[in-house]
């Protein structure tokens, strides 16, 4: 089967027609370079001048912000999320022969099945069609998958741990990379410094001379997560003015992201979308709401206005999920550019989330997409090897930063549930369910803050959350399958689990591809 990429409204619209996922671009992933400030030469002192005033406290010189109290957490639930990513060489039909014996004849001397030779006849070589997988030409691989430490309604439990050869071991974020069925790496490195608090776990494989032919690669993860019901103090948060300077985590969320501000062209190149449609739409929406100066309007009110506009503009249509035709296994997501969603007036919940994030960022509000699983959607198993499409969810988080308190608040918006509850939003002066306050966040287990790792990994037209860097080069065509399985963590195992320490440095190894 083939995957093709279509274009509409002068932007990239990614479509998938089946099993194969052609690669489009790849360069070596690099760690984000640390920011460097060039010191300036001090000016000569002037005895007649007054001492320079002390610099005012800003997010850059008074430490990292603390978690704010505008989004309060309530009751919680501990879930163990198991994720599988399998990358395979393409299937091809391989002709073969087999000497099949004839079936015994009937009493009348005729064969039991028409066309089947009698036992006394010579047995011919019968051609058979057998599926064979192409080999993957791999000398080395950096395999990447997102690591989410915290959202408004979740915390990763434990830290990144090794996956032991025997059963058991310390519970935490752990994963193992297997190549051709053999263990390649069980202790990932963690790459940090990406937009909106994104972190990436990376596993490495380097081929040895005696390694056998490679036809498949499999990444298996276990991620313990504590999720919470959340309550948003909208009244208090609405009094918070726009900050003069955003803290680093929030400021980084305003940077361009794949599938938000950029996507694939029909030629397979990763390019920025044309921003004019988003800019013009934002201005039109603000004018219709009577907002002349966006910074003189409370930030929370602006976010609510844009949420309401997406709510009434886009009708949910489809789930965006792409599955293998012959097995039903989940492969990834087909995503529209924000301008395409505006033009069509419909899209999957992922398209709605992407549009809302794009509009919030265009307005100057840091925002991010959160992708996770609804753990109550289909018992404790969904999107597994048996197929099915229940459970995959997406929602939005936008940032409220209180400079006076140096506190940061990520506020959840479940735009999909809003639109499914009613075709139009209530009045702005009323409290909206799923705008901040929602109990359902306790059932949503996040695993990604982006649809594709924000590194220069190989790019495919299906968003599958994972990414890889391959030498000598990434395969042009692969088959992929993702599976998810969620269970409650037994109380005994979870008694000593604590939220991940984001400041604790992870164990590092000398690996290529940083």
Coordinates of C-alpha atoms in Angstrom, one line a residue:
X1 CA 0.0 0.0 0.0
X2 CA 1.1 3.5 -0.6
X3 CA 1.1 6.8 1.3
X4 CA 0.7 10.0 -0.5
X5 CA 0.8 13.6 0.6
X6 CA -1.8 16.0 -0.8
X7 CA -1.8 19.8 -0.7
X8 CA -4.6 22.2 -0.2
X9 CA -4.9 26.0 0.4
X10 CA -1.2 26.4 -0.3
X11 CA -0.2 24.5 2.8
X12 CA 0.7 20.9 3.5
X13 CA -2.1 18.4 4.1
X14 CA -0.8 15.0 5.1
X15 CA -2.9 12.1 3.9
X16 CA -2.4 8.4 4.1
X17 CA -3.8 5.7 1.9
X18 CA -2.4 2.6 3.6
X19 CA 0.5 0.7 4.9
X20 CA 3.7 2.2 3.7
X21 CA 5.3 5.3 5.1
X22 CA 7.8 6.9 2.8
X23 CA 10.6 8.8 4.4
X24 CA 11.1 12.5 3.4
X25 CA 13.8 14.1 5.3
X26 CA 16.6 13.3 7.8
X27 CA 19.6 15.0 9.3
X28 CA 21.5 14.1 12.4
X29 CA 19.5 15.1 15.6
X30 CA 21.3 17.6 17.7
X31 CA 20.9 18.7 21.2
X32 CA 19.6 22.3 21.5
X33 CA 22.6 24.5 22.0
X34 CA 22.8 26.2 25.3
X35 CA 22.1 29.9 25.1
X36 CA 25.1 32.1 25.3
X37 CA 25.2 35.7 26.4
X38 CA 28.2 37.7 25.2
X39 CA 29.3 39.9 28.1
X40 CA 29.5 43.5 27.3
X41 CA 32.4 45.7 28.2
X42 CA 31.7 47.7 31.4
X43 CA 31.4 51.4 30.8
X44 CA 33.9 53.7 32.5
X45 CA 32.7 55.0 35.9
X46 CA 31.7 58.6 36.2
X47 CA 32.3 59.9 39.7
X48 CA 29.5 62.5 39.3
X49 CA 27.0 59.9 38.3
X50 CA 24.6 58.1 40.8
X51 CA 25.0 54.4 41.4
X52 CA 23.1 52.4 38.9
X53 CA 19.8 51.0 40.2
X54 CA 19.6 47.3 40.9
X55 CA 17.9 45.3 38.1
X56 CA 14.3 44.5 38.7
X57 CA 13.5 40.8 39.4
X58 CA 12.6 39.0 36.2
X59 CA 12.1 35.3 35.4
X60 CA 15.7 35.2 34.1
X61 CA 17.3 36.3 37.4
X62 CA 15.1 35.1 40.2
X63 CA 15.0 31.4 39.6
X64 CA 12.6 29.0 37.9
X65 CA 8.9 29.7 38.5
X66 CA 6.9 27.5 40.9
X67 CA 3.7 25.7 40.2
X68 CA 0.8 28.2 40.5
X69 CA -2.4 27.7 42.4
X70 CA -4.8 28.8 39.8
X71 CA -5.1 25.2 38.6
X72 CA -5.6 23.0 41.6
X73 CA -5.3 19.3 41.6
X74 CA -7.9 17.0 43.2
X75 CA -8.3 13.2 43.5
X76 CA -5.8 11.1 41.6
X77 CA -5.2 7.8 39.9
X78 CA -2.1 5.8 39.2
X79 CA -1.8 4.2 35.8
X80 CA 0.9 2.1 34.1
X81 CA 1.0 2.8 30.4
X82 CA 2.6 0.2 28.2
X83 CA 3.5 1.4 24.7
X84 CA 4.9 -0.6 21.7
X85 CA 6.4 0.8 18.5
X86 CA 7.4 -1.7 15.8
X87 CA 9.1 -0.6 12.6
X88 CA 9.4 -3.3 9.9
X89 CA 10.7 -3.6 6.4
X90 CA 8.2 -3.5 3.6
X91 CA 6.2 -6.7 2.8
X92 CA 6.7 -8.2 -0.7
X93 CA 5.2 -11.2 -2.3
X94 CA 7.9 -13.8 -2.9
X95 CA 7.1 -16.7 -5.4
X96 CA 8.0 -20.1 -4.1
X97 CA 7.3 -23.7 -4.9
X98 CA 6.1 -26.6 -2.8
X99 CA 5.7 -30.3 -3.7
X100 CA 2.2 -30.8 -2.5
X101 CA 0.9 -34.5 -2.4
X102 CA -2.4 -35.2 -4.2
X103 CA -5.4 -35.9 -2.1
X104 CA -6.9 -39.4 -2.0
X105 CA -9.5 -40.1 -4.7
X106 CA -13.1 -40.9 -4.2
X107 CA -14.4 -44.5 -4.5
X108 CA -15.4 -43.7 -8.1
X109 CA -11.7 -43.0 -8.9
X110 CA -12.3 -39.2 -9.2
X111 CA -10.3 -36.8 -7.0
X112 CA -12.1 -35.3 -4.0
X113 CA -11.5 -31.8 -5.2
X114 CA -11.7 -30.8 -8.9
X115 CA -8.3 -30.1 -10.3
X116 CA -6.5 -32.3 -7.7
X117 CA -4.4 -35.1 -9.1
X118 CA -5.0 -38.6 -8.1
X119 CA -2.5 -40.4 -5.9
X120 CA -1.0 -42.3 -8.8
X121 CA -0.5 -39.1 -10.8
X122 CA 2.9 -37.3 -10.8
X123 CA 2.9 -34.5 -8.1
X124 CA 3.7 -31.2 -9.7
X125 CA 5.5 -28.2 -8.1
X126 CA 2.7 -25.9 -7.1
X127 CA 3.6 -22.1 -7.0
X128 CA 2.8 -20.4 -3.7
X129 CA 2.9 -16.8 -2.8
X130 CA 4.7 -16.1 0.4
X131 CA 5.1 -12.7 2.0
X132 CA 8.7 -11.7 2.8
X133 CA 9.9 -8.6 4.4
X134 CA 12.7 -6.5 3.0
X135 CA 15.8 -6.1 5.0
X136 CA 16.5 -2.8 6.8
X137 CA 19.9 -1.4 5.8
X138 CA 21.0 -0.2 9.2
X139 CA 24.4 0.5 10.6
X140 CA 23.3 2.5 13.5
X141 CA 20.0 3.9 14.9
X142 CA 19.0 6.6 17.3
X143 CA 15.4 5.8 18.3
X144 CA 13.4 8.6 20.0
X145 CA 10.1 8.8 21.9
X146 CA 8.6 11.6 24.0
X147 CA 9.0 11.7 27.8
X148 CA 6.4 13.8 29.6
X149 CA 7.3 14.6 33.2
X150 CA 4.3 16.9 34.1
X151 CA 1.2 18.5 32.7
X152 CA -1.6 20.4 34.4
X153 CA -3.2 17.1 35.4
X154 CA -0.4 14.6 35.5
X155 CA 3.0 13.7 36.9
X156 CA 5.4 11.0 35.8
X157 CA 6.1 8.6 38.7
X158 CA 9.7 7.8 39.4
X159 CA 12.6 8.6 37.2
X160 CA 14.2 7.1 34.1
X161 CA 15.4 3.6 35.0
X162 CA 17.1 0.7 33.4
X163 CA 15.0 -2.2 32.1
X164 CA 16.5 -5.4 33.7
X165 CA 16.8 -8.7 31.9
X166 CA 14.7 -10.4 34.6
X167 CA 11.2 -9.5 35.6
X168 CA 10.6 -6.8 38.1
X169 CA 13.1 -4.0 38.8
X170 CA 12.5 -0.4 39.8
X171 CA 9.3 1.2 38.5
X172 CA 9.8 4.4 36.5
X173 CA 10.0 5.5 32.9
X174 CA 11.7 2.6 31.2
X175 CA 12.1 1.3 27.7
X176 CA 14.1 -1.2 25.7
X177 CA 15.1 -1.2 22.1
X178 CA 15.2 -4.6 20.3
X179 CA 16.7 -5.1 16.9
X180 CA 15.9 -8.3 15.0
X181 CA 14.6 -9.7 18.3
X182 CA 17.9 -9.0 20.2
X183 CA 18.2 -6.4 23.0
X184 CA 20.1 -3.4 21.8
X185 CA 19.6 -0.8 24.6
X186 CA 17.7 -0.7 27.8
X187 CA 18.9 2.6 29.4
X188 CA 17.9 5.7 27.4
X189 CA 19.5 9.1 27.4
X190 CA 17.2 12.0 28.0
X191 CA 17.4 15.1 25.7
X192 CA 16.1 18.3 27.2
X193 CA 15.7 22.0 26.3
X194 CA 13.0 21.7 23.6
X195 CA 9.9 23.8 23.2
X196 CA 7.1 23.8 25.9
X197 CA 8.9 21.5 28.3
X198 CA 9.3 18.7 25.7
X199 CA 11.8 16.0 26.6
X200 CA 12.9 13.0 24.5
X201 CA 14.2 9.6 25.5
X202 CA 16.8 8.2 23.1
X203 CA 17.9 4.6 22.6
X204 CA 20.9 3.6 20.5
X205 CA 21.8 0.6 18.3
X206 CA 25.2 0.1 16.6
X207 CA 25.5 -2.9 14.3
X208 CA 28.1 -5.5 15.1
X209 CA 29.8 -7.7 12.4
X210 CA 28.0 -10.8 13.5
X211 CA 24.5 -9.3 13.7
X212 CA 22.0 -11.1 11.6
X213 CA 19.8 -9.5 8.9
X214 CA 17.5 -6.9 10.3
X215 CA 13.8 -6.9 9.2
X216 CA 12.2 -5.3 12.3
X217 CA 12.9 -2.9 15.2
X218 CA 10.8 -2.8 18.3
X219 CA 10.6 -0.2 21.1
X220 CA 8.8 -1.2 24.3
X221 CA 8.0 1.2 27.1
X222 CA 6.4 1.2 30.5
X223 CA 5.4 4.6 31.9
X224 CA 3.8 5.0 35.3
X225 CA 1.7 8.2 35.5
X226 CA -0.3 9.8 38.3
X227 CA -3.3 11.7 36.8
X228 CA -5.5 14.2 38.7
X229 CA -8.9 15.9 38.4
X230 CA -8.2 19.6 38.1
X231 CA -10.1 22.8 39.1
X232 CA -9.4 26.1 37.5
X233 CA -9.9 29.4 39.5
X234 CA -10.8 31.3 36.4
X235 CA -11.9 34.4 38.3
X236 CA -8.5 34.8 40.0
X237 CA -6.5 33.9 36.9
X238 CA -8.5 36.5 34.9
X239 CA -7.0 39.2 37.1
X240 CA -3.4 38.3 36.1
X241 CA -2.0 40.8 33.6
X242 CA 0.0 39.8 30.6
X243 CA 3.6 39.3 31.7
X244 CA 6.4 41.6 30.5
X245 CA 8.7 38.6 30.2
X246 CA 7.7 34.9 29.9
X247 CA 9.7 32.3 31.7
X248 CA 11.8 30.0 29.6
X249 CA 9.4 27.1 29.5
X250 CA 6.5 29.3 28.4
X251 CA 8.5 31.4 26.0
X252 CA 9.8 28.3 24.3
X253 CA 6.2 27.2 23.7
X254 CA 5.8 30.2 21.3
X255 CA 8.5 28.7 18.9
X256 CA 7.4 27.0 15.7
X257 CA 6.5 23.3 16.0
X258 CA 5.9 20.6 13.4
X259 CA 2.2 20.2 12.5
X260 CA 1.4 23.6 14.2
X261 CA 3.3 26.1 12.2
X262 CA 5.0 23.9 9.6
X263 CA 4.4 20.6 7.8
X264 CA 5.3 18.6 4.7
X265 CA 5.0 19.9 1.2
X266 CA 3.7 17.6 -1.6
X267 CA 7.4 17.2 -2.5
X268 CA 8.2 15.9 1.0
X269 CA 10.0 19.0 2.3
X270 CA 9.4 20.3 5.8
X271 CA 8.4 23.9 5.4
X272 CA 6.6 26.6 7.3
X273 CA 2.9 27.0 6.6
X274 CA 1.8 30.3 5.1
X275 CA 0.8 32.3 8.2
X276 CA -1.4 34.8 6.5
X277 CA -4.7 32.8 6.9
X278 CA -4.1 32.4 10.7
X279 CA -3.1 36.0 11.1
X280 CA -6.2 37.3 9.2
X281 CA -8.5 34.9 11.0
X282 CA -7.2 36.0 14.4
X283 CA -7.7 39.6 13.6
X284 CA -11.2 39.0 12.3
X285 CA -12.2 37.1 15.4
X286 CA -10.8 39.8 17.7
X287 CA -12.5 42.6 15.7
X288 CA -15.8 40.7 16.0
X289 CA -15.4 40.4 19.7
X290 CA -14.6 44.1 20.0
X291 CA -11.0 43.5 21.2
X292 CA -8.9 46.4 19.8
X293 CA -5.8 46.0 21.9
X294 CA -5.1 42.4 22.8
X295 CA -2.7 43.2 25.7
X296 CA -5.3 45.4 27.4
X297 CA -7.6 42.4 27.5
X298 CA -7.1 39.8 30.3
X299 CA -5.1 36.9 28.9
X300 CA -7.6 34.3 30.1
X301 CA -10.4 36.2 28.4
X302 CA -8.5 36.2 25.1
X303 CA -7.9 32.4 25.4
X304 CA -11.6 31.9 26.1
X305 CA -12.6 34.0 23.1
X306 CA -10.4 32.0 20.8
X307 CA -11.6 28.7 22.3
X308 CA -15.1 29.7 21.7
X309 CA -14.4 30.6 18.1
X310 CA -12.8 27.3 17.4
X311 CA -15.7 25.6 19.2
X312 CA -18.3 27.1 16.9
X313 CA -16.2 27.0 13.7
X314 CA -15.0 23.4 13.5
X315 CA -17.2 20.4 13.4
X316 CA -15.6 17.1 14.6
X317 CA -15.2 14.7 11.7
X318 CA -13.3 11.4 11.9
X319 CA -10.6 10.5 14.3
X320 CA -7.6 11.0 12.1
X321 CA -6.2 7.6 12.8
X322 CA -4.5 5.5 10.1
X323 CA -4.5 1.7 10.4
X324 CA -3.1 -1.1 8.4
X325 CA -5.8 -2.4 6.1
X326 CA -4.9 -6.1 6.5
X327 CA -4.5 -6.2 10.3
X328 CA -6.2 -3.1 11.6
X329 CA -3.1 -2.2 13.6
X330 CA -2.7 1.5 14.4
X331 CA 0.0 3.2 12.5
X332 CA -0.3 6.9 13.4
X333 CA -2.3 10.0 12.6
X334 CA -3.3 11.9 9.5
X335 CA -3.2 15.6 10.4
X336 CA -4.4 18.8 8.7
X337 CA -2.7 22.1 8.6
X338 CA -4.6 24.7 10.7
X339 CA -5.6 26.7 7.6
X340 CA -7.1 23.6 6.0
X341 CA -9.2 23.0 9.1
X342 CA -10.4 26.5 9.0
X343 CA -11.2 26.2 5.3
X344 CA -13.1 22.9 5.6
X345 CA -14.8 23.8 8.9
X346 CA -14.3 20.2 10.1
X347 CA -11.5 17.9 11.3
X348 CA -10.6 15.3 13.9
X349 CA -10.1 16.3 17.5
X350 CA -6.3 16.4 16.7
X351 CA -7.0 18.9 13.9
X352 CA -9.1 21.0 16.4
X353 CA -6.3 20.9 18.9
X354 CA -3.7 22.0 16.4
X355 CA -5.9 24.9 15.2
X356 CA -6.5 26.1 18.7
X357 CA -2.9 25.9 19.7
X358 CA -1.9 27.8 16.5
X359 CA -4.5 30.6 17.2
X360 CA -3.4 30.9 20.9
X361 CA 0.3 31.1 19.8
X362 CA -0.6 33.6 17.1
X363 CA -2.2 35.8 19.8
X364 CA 1.0 35.6 21.9
X365 CA -0.2 33.0 24.4
X366 CA 2.1 30.1 25.0
X367 CA 0.2 26.9 24.2
X368 CA 0.9 23.2 23.6
X369 CA -0.9 20.1 22.4
X370 CA -1.1 17.2 24.8
X371 CA -1.7 13.7 23.5
X372 CA -2.7 10.8 25.7
X373 CA -5.0 7.9 26.3
X374 CA -8.4 7.8 27.8
X375 CA -7.9 4.9 30.1
X376 CA -11.6 4.2 30.6
X377 CA -12.4 4.2 26.9
X378 CA -12.3 0.4 26.3
X379 CA -11.5 -1.4 29.6
X380 CA -7.8 -1.6 30.2
X381 CA -6.7 -2.3 26.6
X382 CA -7.1 -0.3 23.4
X383 CA -5.2 0.5 20.2
X384 CA -3.4 -2.9 20.7
X385 CA -2.5 -5.6 18.3
X386 CA -6.1 -6.6 17.9
X387 CA -6.9 -3.2 16.3
X388 CA -9.5 -0.7 17.4
X389 CA -9.4 3.1 17.6
X390 CA -10.7 4.0 21.0
X391 CA -8.8 5.8 23.6
X392 CA -6.4 8.2 21.8
X393 CA -7.2 11.7 22.9
X394 CA -5.8 15.2 22.5
X395 CA -6.3 18.5 24.3
X396 CA -4.7 21.9 24.7
X397 CA -2.9 23.6 27.5
X398 CA -2.2 27.3 27.6
X399 CA 0.0 29.2 30.1
X400 CA -0.9 31.8 32.7
X401 CA 2.2 33.2 34.2
X402 CA 1.9 35.4 37.3
X403 CA 5.0 37.6 37.4
X404 CA 4.3 39.0 40.9
X405 CA 4.3 35.5 42.3
X406 CA 6.7 34.0 39.8
X407 CA 4.2 31.1 39.3
X408 CA 3.3 29.2 36.2
X409 CA 0.0 27.6 35.4
X410 CA -0.8 25.3 32.5
X411 CA -4.6 25.4 31.9
X412 CA -6.2 22.5 30.1
X413 CA -8.8 22.9 27.4
X414 CA -10.7 19.9 26.1
X415 CA -12.0 21.5 22.9
X416 CA -13.2 18.2 21.5
X417 CA -15.5 17.5 24.4
X418 CA -16.7 21.1 24.3
X419 CA -17.8 20.8 20.7
X420 CA -19.4 17.4 21.2
X421 CA -21.4 18.7 24.1
X422 CA -23.0 21.6 22.1
X423 CA -22.6 23.2 18.7
X424 CA -22.1 26.7 20.2
X425 CA -20.4 27.9 23.4
X426 CA -22.3 29.6 26.2
X427 CA -21.8 33.2 27.1
X428 CA -18.2 34.3 27.9
X429 CA -19.3 35.4 31.4
X430 CA -20.3 31.9 32.3
X431 CA -18.1 29.1 33.5
X432 CA -17.4 26.5 30.7
X433 CA -17.0 22.9 31.5
X434 CA -13.7 21.6 30.1
X435 CA -12.2 25.1 30.1
X436 CA -9.7 24.5 32.9
X437 CA -12.0 22.7 35.4
X438 CA -12.6 19.0 34.5
X439 CA -12.6 15.7 36.3
X440 CA -11.9 13.8 33.2
X441 CA -8.2 14.7 33.3
X442 CA -7.9 11.9 35.9
X443 CA -8.8 9.5 33.1
X444 CA -6.4 11.0 30.5
X445 CA -2.9 9.6 30.6
X446 CA -0.5 11.9 28.6
X447 CA 2.5 10.4 26.7
X448 CA 3.5 13.2 24.3
X449 CA 3.5 17.0 24.0
X450 CA 4.1 16.9 20.3
X451 CA 3.1 14.8 17.3
X452 CA 6.6 14.4 16.1
X453 CA 9.9 14.8 18.0
X454 CA 11.3 18.3 17.6
X455 CA 14.6 17.1 16.3
X456 CA 15.9 16.6 12.8
X457 CA 14.8 13.0 12.6
X458 CA 13.5 11.2 9.5
X459 CA 10.2 12.6 8.5
X460 CA 7.2 10.4 7.4
X461 CA 3.8 11.6 6.4
X462 CA 2.1 9.8 9.3
X463 CA 2.4 11.3 12.7
X464 CA 3.4 8.5 15.0
X465 CA 5.1 10.4 17.9
X466 CA 8.4 8.5 17.5
X467 CA 11.3 9.4 15.4
X468 CA 14.7 7.9 14.4
X469 CA 18.0 8.8 12.9
X470 CA 19.5 6.1 10.8
X471 CA 22.9 5.6 9.2
X472 CA 23.8 5.3 6.4
X473 CA 20.3 6.7 5.7
X474 CA 16.7 6.1 6.8
X475 CA 14.7 3.6 4.8
X476 CA 12.5 5.1 2.1
X477 CA 9.6 2.9 3.0
X478 CA 8.7 1.2 6.2
X479 CA 5.7 -0.4 7.9
X480 CA 4.9 0.7 11.4
X481 CA 2.6 -0.4 14.1
X482 CA 1.9 1.2 17.5
X483 CA 0.1 -0.4 20.5
X484 CA -1.1 1.0 23.8
X485 CA -2.1 -0.9 27.0
X486 CA -3.1 0.8 30.3
X487 CA -3.6 -0.8 33.7
X488 CA -4.0 0.5 37.2
X489 CA -0.8 0.3 39.2
X490 CA -1.3 -2.1 42.1
X491 CA -1.4 -0.2 45.4
X492 CA 1.5 -2.3 46.8
X493 CA 3.8 -1.3 43.9
X494 CA 2.7 2.3 43.9
X495 CA 3.1 2.9 47.6
X496 CA 6.6 4.3 47.3
X497 CA 6.2 6.0 43.9
X498 CA 6.8 9.7 43.9
X499 CA 6.5 12.3 41.0
X500 CA 9.6 12.5 38.8
X501 CA 12.3 14.9 39.9
X502 CA 12.6 17.2 36.9
X503 CA 15.8 18.8 38.3
X504 CA 17.6 15.5 38.9
X505 CA 20.2 14.9 36.1
X506 CA 19.6 11.7 34.3
X507 CA 22.4 9.1 33.8
X508 CA 24.2 10.0 30.6
X509 CA 26.1 7.7 28.3
X510 CA 28.4 8.5 25.4
X511 CA 26.0 8.0 22.5
X512 CA 26.1 9.3 19.0
X513 CA 23.4 11.4 17.4
X514 CA 23.1 14.2 20.1

